[in-house]
Short mmCIF file of C-alpha atoms in Angstrom, two decimals:
data_model
loop_
_atom_site.label_atom_id
_atom_site.label_comp_id
_atom_site.label_asym_id
_atom_site.label_seq_id
_atom_site.Cartn_x
_atom_site.Cartn_y
_atom_site.Cartn_z
CA MET A 14 0.13 -0.03 0.06
CA ALA A 15 2.47 2.34 1.07
CA GLY A 16 4.64 2.18 -1.92
CA VAL A 17 2.18 1.78 -4.56
CA GLN A 18 1.10 5.01 -3.27
CA THR A 19 4.24 6.71 -3.05
CA ALA A 20 4.64 5.83 -6.72
CA VAL A 21 1.37 7.11 -7.83
CA ALA A 22 1.39 10.64 -5.46
CA LEU A 23 4.91 11.01 -7.40
CA ARG A 24 3.25 10.99 -10.89
CA GLU A 25 0.08 13.64 -9.77
CA ASP A 26 3.01 15.71 -8.15
CA GLY A 27 4.32 15.85 -11.26
CA PHE A 28 7.36 14.07 -10.89
CA THR A 29 8.72 12.97 -15.08
CA GLY A 30 11.69 10.89 -13.82
CA PRO A 31 11.58 7.27 -13.51
CA VAL A 32 9.89 5.39 -10.81
CA THR A 33 10.62 1.77 -9.96
CA LEU A 34 8.39 -0.19 -7.35
CA LEU A 35 10.55 -3.29 -6.48
CA GLY A 36 8.34 -5.93 -3.85
CA ALA A 37 9.04 -9.25 -3.03
CA GLU A 38 5.92 -11.11 -3.63
CA PRO A 39 5.15 -12.32 -7.17
CA HIS A 40 1.94 -10.91 -6.97
CA PRO A 41 0.38 -7.39 -8.48
CA PRO A 42 0.29 -4.92 -5.77
CA TYR A 43 -2.51 -5.54 -3.77
CA ASP A 44 -4.36 -4.00 -0.65
CA ARG A 45 -4.52 -5.81 2.76
CA PRO A 46 -7.70 -4.92 4.82
CA PRO A 47 -9.94 -7.23 2.29
CA LEU A 48 -7.52 -10.01 3.12
CA SER A 49 -8.88 -10.78 6.65
CA LYS A 50 -12.67 -10.46 5.56
CA ALA A 51 -13.81 -10.88 1.82
CA VAL A 52 -10.91 -12.82 0.07
CA LEU A 53 -10.72 -14.81 2.94
CA LEU A 54 -13.77 -16.25 3.29
CA GLY A 55 -13.66 -16.83 -0.96
CA LYS A 56 -16.46 -14.02 -1.32
CA ALA A 57 -13.48 -12.65 -3.50
CA GLU A 58 -10.68 -13.65 -5.21
CA GLY A 59 -8.27 -10.79 -4.38
CA SER A 60 -7.52 -7.16 -3.76
CA ALA A 61 -5.21 -5.96 -6.30
CA PHE A 62 -4.94 -2.26 -6.86
CA GLU A 63 -7.06 -0.98 -9.86
CA ILE A 64 -3.84 1.06 -11.28
CA ASP A 65 -2.75 1.24 -14.65
CA PHE A 66 0.58 1.67 -13.70
CA ASP A 67 2.27 1.25 -17.68
CA ALA A 68 0.11 4.69 -17.92
CA LEU A 69 1.82 6.38 -14.61
CA GLY A 70 5.18 5.09 -16.27
CA ILE A 71 6.05 3.32 -12.72
CA GLU A 72 7.82 -0.09 -13.58
CA LEU A 73 6.70 -2.95 -11.30
CA VAL A 74 9.28 -5.53 -10.58
CA LEU A 75 7.95 -8.15 -8.73
CA GLY A 76 9.72 -11.23 -6.63
CA ARG A 77 12.73 -9.11 -6.39
CA GLU A 78 13.43 -8.90 -2.83
CA VAL A 79 15.37 -6.79 -1.73
CA THR A 80 18.58 -7.90 0.63
CA GLY A 81 20.65 -4.28 1.63
CA LEU A 82 21.37 -1.08 1.23
CA ARG A 83 24.95 0.32 -0.20
CA PRO A 84 23.96 4.06 0.80
CA ASP A 85 28.13 5.00 -0.64
CA ASP A 86 27.00 3.45 -3.96
CA ARG A 87 23.39 4.55 -4.34
CA GLU A 88 22.34 0.71 -4.60
CA VAL A 89 20.10 -1.59 -2.84
CA ASP A 90 21.02 -5.51 -3.38
CA THR A 91 18.58 -8.06 -4.94
CA ALA A 92 19.82 -11.58 -5.83
CA ALA A 93 19.18 -10.52 -9.63
CA GLY A 94 21.82 -7.95 -8.58
CA PRO A 95 22.07 -4.40 -7.48
CA VAL A 96 19.19 -1.72 -8.31
CA PRO A 97 21.08 1.75 -8.81
CA TYR A 98 18.70 4.99 -7.13
CA ASP A 99 18.82 8.68 -6.93
CA VAL A 100 15.82 8.67 -4.37
CA LEU A 101 14.88 5.39 -2.09
CA VAL A 102 11.64 5.43 -0.43
CA VAL A 103 11.59 2.00 1.65
CA ALA A 104 8.22 1.03 2.20
CA THR A 105 8.83 -2.78 3.11
CA GLY A 106 6.36 -2.79 5.88
CA ALA A 107 6.04 -5.12 8.72
CA GLU A 108 6.07 -8.97 9.10
CA ALA A 109 4.54 -11.53 11.17
CA ILE A 110 5.69 -12.80 14.59
CA ARG A 111 6.28 -16.05 14.08
CA LEU A 112 5.66 -18.27 17.57
CA PRO A 113 9.16 -19.55 18.50
CA GLY A 114 9.23 -23.23 17.67
CA SER A 115 6.26 -23.57 15.60
CA GLU A 116 8.05 -22.72 11.99
CA GLY A 117 7.41 -25.24 9.68
CA ILE A 118 4.83 -27.05 11.67
CA PRO A 119 1.92 -27.79 9.31
CA GLY A 120 -1.61 -26.86 10.11
CA VAL A 121 -0.27 -23.36 11.79
CA HIS A 122 -0.69 -20.26 9.73
CA LEU A 123 -0.13 -16.51 9.74
CA LEU A 124 -2.61 -14.09 8.05
CA ARG A 125 -0.14 -11.26 6.88
CA THR A 126 0.08 -11.75 2.94
CA LEU A 127 -2.30 -13.10 0.12
CA ASP A 128 -0.49 -16.64 -0.21
CA ASP A 129 -0.91 -16.96 3.46
CA VAL A 130 -4.79 -15.78 3.16
CA ARG A 131 -4.52 -18.68 0.11
CA GLU A 132 -3.29 -21.36 2.79
CA LEU A 133 -6.41 -20.63 4.91
CA ARG A 134 -9.49 -20.77 2.76
CA PRO A 135 -9.76 -24.23 2.57
CA VAL A 136 -9.53 -24.52 6.61
CA LEU A 137 -12.64 -22.47 6.61
CA ALA A 138 -13.99 -24.28 4.07
CA ALA A 139 -13.83 -26.98 5.45
CA GLN A 140 -14.77 -26.09 8.43
CA HIS A 141 -12.17 -26.86 10.77
CA ARG A 142 -11.62 -27.02 14.56
CA VAL A 143 -9.75 -24.08 15.13
CA VAL A 144 -7.35 -22.25 17.88
CA VAL A 145 -6.37 -18.98 17.19
CA VAL A 146 -3.32 -18.12 19.10
CA GLY A 147 -3.76 -13.97 20.27
CA ALA A 148 -6.87 -12.05 21.08
CA GLY A 149 -5.77 -8.63 18.97
CA TRP A 150 -6.62 -6.87 15.89
CA ILE A 151 -5.73 -9.84 13.43
CA GLY A 152 -7.11 -12.62 15.93
CA ALA A 153 -10.58 -11.27 16.41
CA GLU A 154 -11.11 -10.59 12.87
CA PHE A 155 -9.68 -14.34 11.99
CA ALA A 156 -11.92 -15.80 14.67
CA THR A 157 -15.15 -13.70 13.63
CA ALA A 158 -14.55 -15.04 9.93
CA ALA A 159 -13.77 -18.52 11.07
CA HIS A 160 -17.23 -18.62 12.94
CA GLU A 161 -18.98 -17.43 10.11
CA ALA A 162 -17.91 -20.09 7.77
CA GLY A 163 -18.76 -22.45 10.47
CA CYS A 164 -15.68 -23.56 12.03
CA SER A 165 -14.95 -24.15 16.02
CA VAL A 166 -12.92 -21.95 17.00
CA THR A 167 -10.65 -21.39 20.16
CA VAL A 168 -8.65 -18.06 20.83
CA VAL A 169 -5.80 -18.31 23.60
CA GLU A 170 -4.26 -14.92 24.70
CA ALA A 171 -1.81 -14.82 27.57
CA ALA A 172 -2.88 -11.42 28.67
CA ASP A 173 -6.13 -11.29 31.03
CA ARG A 174 -8.39 -9.66 28.22
CA PRO A 175 -7.93 -8.99 24.59
CA LEU A 176 -6.74 -6.12 23.19
CA ALA A 177 -4.54 -5.73 26.87
CA ASP A 178 -1.75 -3.72 24.81
CA VAL A 179 -3.71 -0.85 23.51
CA LEU A 180 -7.18 -0.42 24.84
CA PRO A 181 -7.65 -0.03 29.11
CA PRO A 182 -9.48 -3.09 31.15
CA GLU A 183 -12.56 -1.57 31.47
CA VAL A 184 -13.00 -1.03 27.52
CA ALA A 185 -11.01 -4.14 26.82
CA MET A 186 -13.52 -6.00 28.94
CA GLN A 187 -16.56 -4.97 26.45
CA LEU A 188 -14.83 -6.75 23.64
CA ALA A 189 -14.42 -9.72 25.44
CA GLY A 190 -17.95 -9.97 25.81
CA TRP A 191 -18.09 -10.36 22.16
CA TYR A 192 -16.47 -14.05 21.90
CA VAL A 193 -18.86 -15.28 24.50
CA GLU A 194 -22.16 -13.94 22.10
CA THR A 195 -20.81 -15.77 19.46
CA GLY A 196 -20.00 -18.74 21.12
CA THR A 197 -16.00 -18.49 20.41
CA GLU A 198 -14.32 -19.59 23.21
CA LEU A 199 -11.63 -17.35 24.67
CA ARG A 200 -9.22 -18.35 27.05
CA THR A 201 -7.33 -15.18 29.21
CA GLY A 202 -4.39 -15.44 31.16
CA ALA A 203 -3.25 -18.36 28.55
CA ARG A 204 0.15 -18.42 27.41
CA VAL A 205 1.33 -20.91 24.92
CA ALA A 206 4.52 -23.31 25.91
CA ARG A 207 4.85 -24.86 22.53
CA ILE A 208 2.57 -26.47 19.56
CA ASP A 209 3.01 -30.03 19.00
CA PRO A 210 2.78 -31.33 15.47
CA GLY A 211 0.91 -34.46 16.67
CA PRO A 212 -0.83 -36.17 15.57
CA PRO A 213 -3.44 -34.33 16.13
CA LEU A 214 -1.99 -31.19 15.98
CA SER A 215 -2.02 -29.52 19.74
CA VAL A 216 -1.64 -25.83 21.31
CA VAL A 217 -0.08 -26.80 24.66
CA LEU A 218 -0.32 -23.80 27.18
CA HIS A 219 1.99 -23.35 30.45
CA ASP A 220 -0.51 -25.13 32.43
CA GLY A 221 0.07 -27.87 30.89
CA SER A 222 -3.31 -28.54 29.42
CA ARG A 223 -3.88 -29.14 25.34
CA ILE A 224 -5.79 -27.51 22.72
CA THR A 225 -6.43 -30.30 20.11
CA ALA A 226 -7.27 -28.66 16.34
CA GLU A 227 -7.25 -28.95 12.99
CA ALA A 228 -5.11 -25.45 12.42
CA VAL A 229 -3.69 -23.39 14.03
CA LEU A 230 -3.46 -19.27 12.98
CA VAL A 231 -0.90 -17.33 15.21
CA GLY A 232 -1.70 -13.81 15.67
CA ILE A 233 0.86 -11.91 17.64
CA GLY A 234 1.68 -8.96 15.79
CA ALA A 235 4.16 -7.39 13.68
CA ARG A 236 6.86 -6.04 13.71
CA PRO A 237 9.07 -3.76 11.11
CA ALA A 238 10.35 -5.92 8.02
CA THR A 239 13.67 -3.67 8.53
CA GLY A 240 16.41 -6.97 9.06
CA TRP A 241 17.71 -6.00 5.45
CA LEU A 242 19.18 -2.49 6.82
CA ALA A 243 21.27 -4.27 9.29
CA GLY A 244 24.81 -1.93 9.23
CA CYS A 245 24.11 0.25 6.51
CA GLY A 246 23.61 3.19 8.51
CA VAL A 247 20.05 3.70 8.81
CA GLU A 248 19.17 4.65 11.92
CA LEU A 249 16.20 1.87 13.65
CA GLY A 250 14.53 2.55 17.26
CA PRO A 251 14.04 -0.19 19.63
CA ASP A 252 10.86 -1.31 18.08
CA GLY A 253 13.27 -2.24 14.59
CA SER A 254 11.07 0.96 13.25
CA ILE A 255 13.08 3.47 10.83
CA THR A 256 13.24 6.46 12.55
CA ALA A 257 12.12 8.90 10.07
CA ASP A 258 11.97 12.60 10.73
CA GLU A 259 8.83 15.17 10.64
CA ARG A 260 8.88 14.98 6.75
CA LEU A 261 9.71 11.18 6.38
CA ARG A 262 12.86 11.02 5.83
CA ALA A 263 15.57 8.50 7.12
CA SER A 264 18.82 9.11 8.23
CA LEU A 265 20.83 8.70 5.04
CA PRO A 266 20.83 11.39 2.30
CA ASP A 267 17.96 10.81 -0.12
CA VAL A 268 16.22 7.97 1.67
CA TYR A 269 12.98 7.84 2.97
CA ALA A 270 10.36 5.76 4.90
CA VAL A 271 6.57 5.53 4.91
CA GLY A 272 4.21 3.25 6.26
CA ASP A 273 4.18 -0.14 8.75
CA CYS A 274 8.22 0.32 8.71
CA ALA A 275 8.55 3.35 9.93
CA SER A 276 8.28 5.91 12.61
CA PHE A 277 7.64 9.80 13.07
CA PRO A 278 7.90 12.16 15.61
CA SER A 279 4.21 13.57 16.49
CA ARG A 280 3.85 17.17 17.75
CA ARG A 281 0.54 16.71 18.08
CA TYR A 282 0.98 13.86 20.58
CA GLY A 283 4.49 14.49 21.62
CA GLU A 284 6.15 11.68 21.36
CA ARG A 285 7.16 9.37 18.36
CA LEU A 286 4.31 7.11 16.95
CA LEU A 287 4.22 3.62 14.79
CA VAL A 288 1.58 2.96 13.41
CA HIS A 289 1.02 -0.24 11.84
CA HIS A 290 -2.41 0.38 10.33
CA TRP A 291 -3.76 1.15 6.48
CA ASP A 292 -4.50 4.96 7.28
CA ASN A 293 -0.76 5.31 7.30
CA ALA A 294 0.24 4.04 4.61
CA LEU A 295 -2.20 5.95 2.68
CA GLN A 296 -1.41 9.12 4.12
CA GLY A 297 2.55 8.97 4.34
CA PRO A 298 2.89 8.37 1.34
CA ARG A 299 1.81 12.08 0.13
CA THR A 300 4.12 13.66 2.51
CA VAL A 301 6.88 11.34 0.53
CA ALA A 302 5.55 12.60 -2.80
CA ALA A 303 5.60 16.65 -1.46
CA ASN A 304 8.99 16.71 -0.23
CA ILE A 305 10.87 14.42 -3.05
CA VAL A 306 9.19 16.63 -5.52
CA GLY A 307 10.29 19.77 -3.77
CA GLY A 308 13.28 19.15 -3.90
CA GLU A 309 15.32 21.74 -1.39
CA ALA A 310 12.45 23.56 -0.15
CA GLU A 311 11.43 22.84 2.78
CA GLY A 312 8.00 20.24 2.25
CA PRO A 313 4.85 19.48 4.46
CA VAL A 314 5.32 17.69 7.72
CA TYR A 315 3.23 14.70 8.68
CA ASP A 316 1.43 14.89 11.78
CA PRO A 317 -1.74 12.80 11.09
CA VAL A 318 -4.48 11.84 13.31
CA PRO A 319 -4.20 7.75 13.63
CA TYR A 320 -7.02 6.24 12.40
CA PHE A 321 -8.16 2.47 11.88
CA TRP A 322 -11.24 0.35 12.08
CA SER A 323 -12.08 -3.24 12.46
CA GLU A 324 -14.96 -5.29 11.41
CA GLN A 325 -15.63 -8.51 14.40
CA PHE A 326 -18.42 -10.32 15.46
CA GLY A 327 -20.84 -8.16 14.09
CA ARG A 328 -19.63 -4.84 15.18
CA PHE A 329 -17.87 -2.39 12.84
CA VAL A 330 -15.27 -0.79 15.41
CA GLN A 331 -13.40 2.63 14.50
CA TYR A 332 -10.45 4.15 16.52
CA ALA A 333 -8.96 7.82 15.77
CA GLY A 334 -5.98 9.52 17.91
CA TYR A 335 -3.81 8.28 20.06
CA HIS A 336 -4.09 7.79 23.61
CA THR A 337 -2.36 6.99 26.60
CA ALA A 338 -2.91 5.34 30.44
CA THR A 339 -2.96 8.99 32.13
CA ASP A 340 -5.58 10.65 29.59
CA ARG A 341 -9.33 10.28 31.00
CA LEU A 342 -11.61 8.22 29.70
CA VAL A 343 -15.36 9.19 29.38
CA TRP A 344 -17.66 6.66 28.12
CA ARG A 345 -20.45 7.38 25.61
CA GLY A 346 -23.22 5.60 25.53
CA ASP A 347 -23.89 1.84 27.54
CA PRO A 348 -21.03 -0.63 26.48
CA ALA A 349 -23.72 -3.28 26.87
CA GLY A 350 -25.46 -1.89 23.90
CA ALA A 351 -24.91 -1.93 19.86
CA ALA A 352 -23.67 1.33 19.70
CA TRP A 353 -21.35 3.36 21.44
CA SER A 354 -17.93 5.41 22.29
CA VAL A 355 -15.47 5.86 24.55
CA CYS A 356 -13.61 9.86 24.56
CA TRP A 357 -9.54 10.43 25.90
CA LEU A 358 -9.07 13.97 27.15
CA ARG A 359 -6.00 15.01 27.64
CA ASP A 360 -6.21 18.36 30.01
CA GLY A 361 -9.74 18.68 28.59
CA VAL A 362 -8.35 17.99 24.98
CA LEU A 363 -10.25 15.23 22.97
CA VAL A 364 -7.16 13.12 21.68
CA ALA A 365 -8.58 9.73 20.78
CA LEU A 366 -12.00 8.19 20.41
CA LEU A 367 -12.94 4.89 19.85
CA ALA A 368 -16.22 4.52 18.42
CA VAL A 369 -18.52 0.66 18.03
CA GLY A 370 -21.12 1.41 15.85
CA ARG A 371 -21.18 5.51 15.83
CA PRO A 372 -19.39 6.35 13.02
CA ARG A 373 -20.85 9.81 13.31
CA ASP A 374 -18.81 10.31 16.37
CA LEU A 375 -15.54 9.26 14.64
CA ALA A 376 -15.61 11.26 11.94
CA GLN A 377 -16.35 14.52 14.44
CA ALA A 378 -13.94 13.39 16.56
CA ARG A 379 -11.04 13.26 13.79
CA ARG A 380 -12.41 16.66 13.14
CA LEU A 381 -12.30 18.11 16.67
CA ILE A 382 -8.47 16.06 17.62
CA GLU A 383 -6.93 17.60 14.42
CA LYS A 384 -7.96 21.51 15.73
CA GLY A 385 -6.81 20.28 19.29
CA ALA A 386 -10.42 21.00 20.43
CA VAL A 387 -11.52 21.46 24.07
CA VAL A 388 -15.02 19.28 24.97
CA ASP A 389 -16.62 19.41 28.28
CA PRO A 390 -16.94 15.67 29.79
CA VAL A 391 -20.15 16.09 30.60
CA ARG A 392 -21.68 16.86 27.55
CA ALA A 393 -19.52 14.63 25.81
CA ALA A 394 -21.05 12.02 27.89
CA ASP A 395 -23.93 12.00 26.98
CA PRO A 396 -24.58 9.78 23.66
CA ALA A 397 -27.78 12.25 22.23
CA VAL A 398 -25.35 15.09 22.17
CA PRO A 399 -23.33 15.47 19.07
CA LEU A 400 -19.76 15.00 19.79
CA LYS A 401 -19.41 18.81 18.14
CA GLY A 402 -21.61 20.10 20.47
CA ALA A 403 -19.52 19.17 23.24
CA VAL A 404 -16.41 21.59 22.03
CA VAL A 405 -16.56 24.47 24.72
#
């Protein structure tokens, strides 16, 4: 997504030089969100971008993994030989984290790429017993699809609640109830010790209990795909992300980084953010392209309001902004109902909102967060009051 959008944005901004898009996968560039939804369920064969790359003068080089960067020579290395560059944009995304010891075990799957989905579709079609390791966004979306396909699903999560790394307990526990409603078994506080290939294939927990299955989906997160940059001089953060500046420039001359592989300093939130979501891979390329085309002139700064959405267990979940544990939490509506929201305030300023079935709240919140609006917590807590009506 980030690489494709950068190439397209360069042309839209008037860049007339050659543009080469290198990709490790053999498939034409595709969109990822449909993978865990329509494509996984067999309702769509793929999600390739409808872009005429030839008409735009963008050279696609597919099935060519980049293995190294030599900035002094202005070349990237591939198995088929070096590729020179004048300006390099790194958009290698993130790679799924594997469960140690599970590599190569038949029946153990990841959900990140089109090939991953093609391996998983027969699992759902056969209505297999499935164990999902990890109750994050991907785990919940896969569990939703597997349940819809008629599979028996058990989700195991090491933390005491779903989405423990992104949502506070009082919010996350509301989401836990969604598993119960659909008959999806959720086991929290369940750390995986190992996966036994069997037969039968089984997930063994630290307490010694064993869950048998015909397939296991590992959804325990992703990390920036930046290992190939080791030793080249590009500065990486502790999380493995390329530490881009406010214009998404990396620490080497004429090298930019965008999407899941790059963190950036946010003036709005006063800290460096690493955002692994679709909207970041859509918005960031516009900043990169504008700065490349602008040349020596200082181009636009990248400081978005992060946004993402998820479809799980019959709910449409949206989130805008960024919150921390010290921000004030304000409920809008009854979390036991079908539609509700949660606001986070920092010194009265709206900094983030999670909306379940309330898209209008989300749309208004994005604009208010962008403006740095101060809201009245009492009025914000009244779901009958439009969120923009709570502005002080």
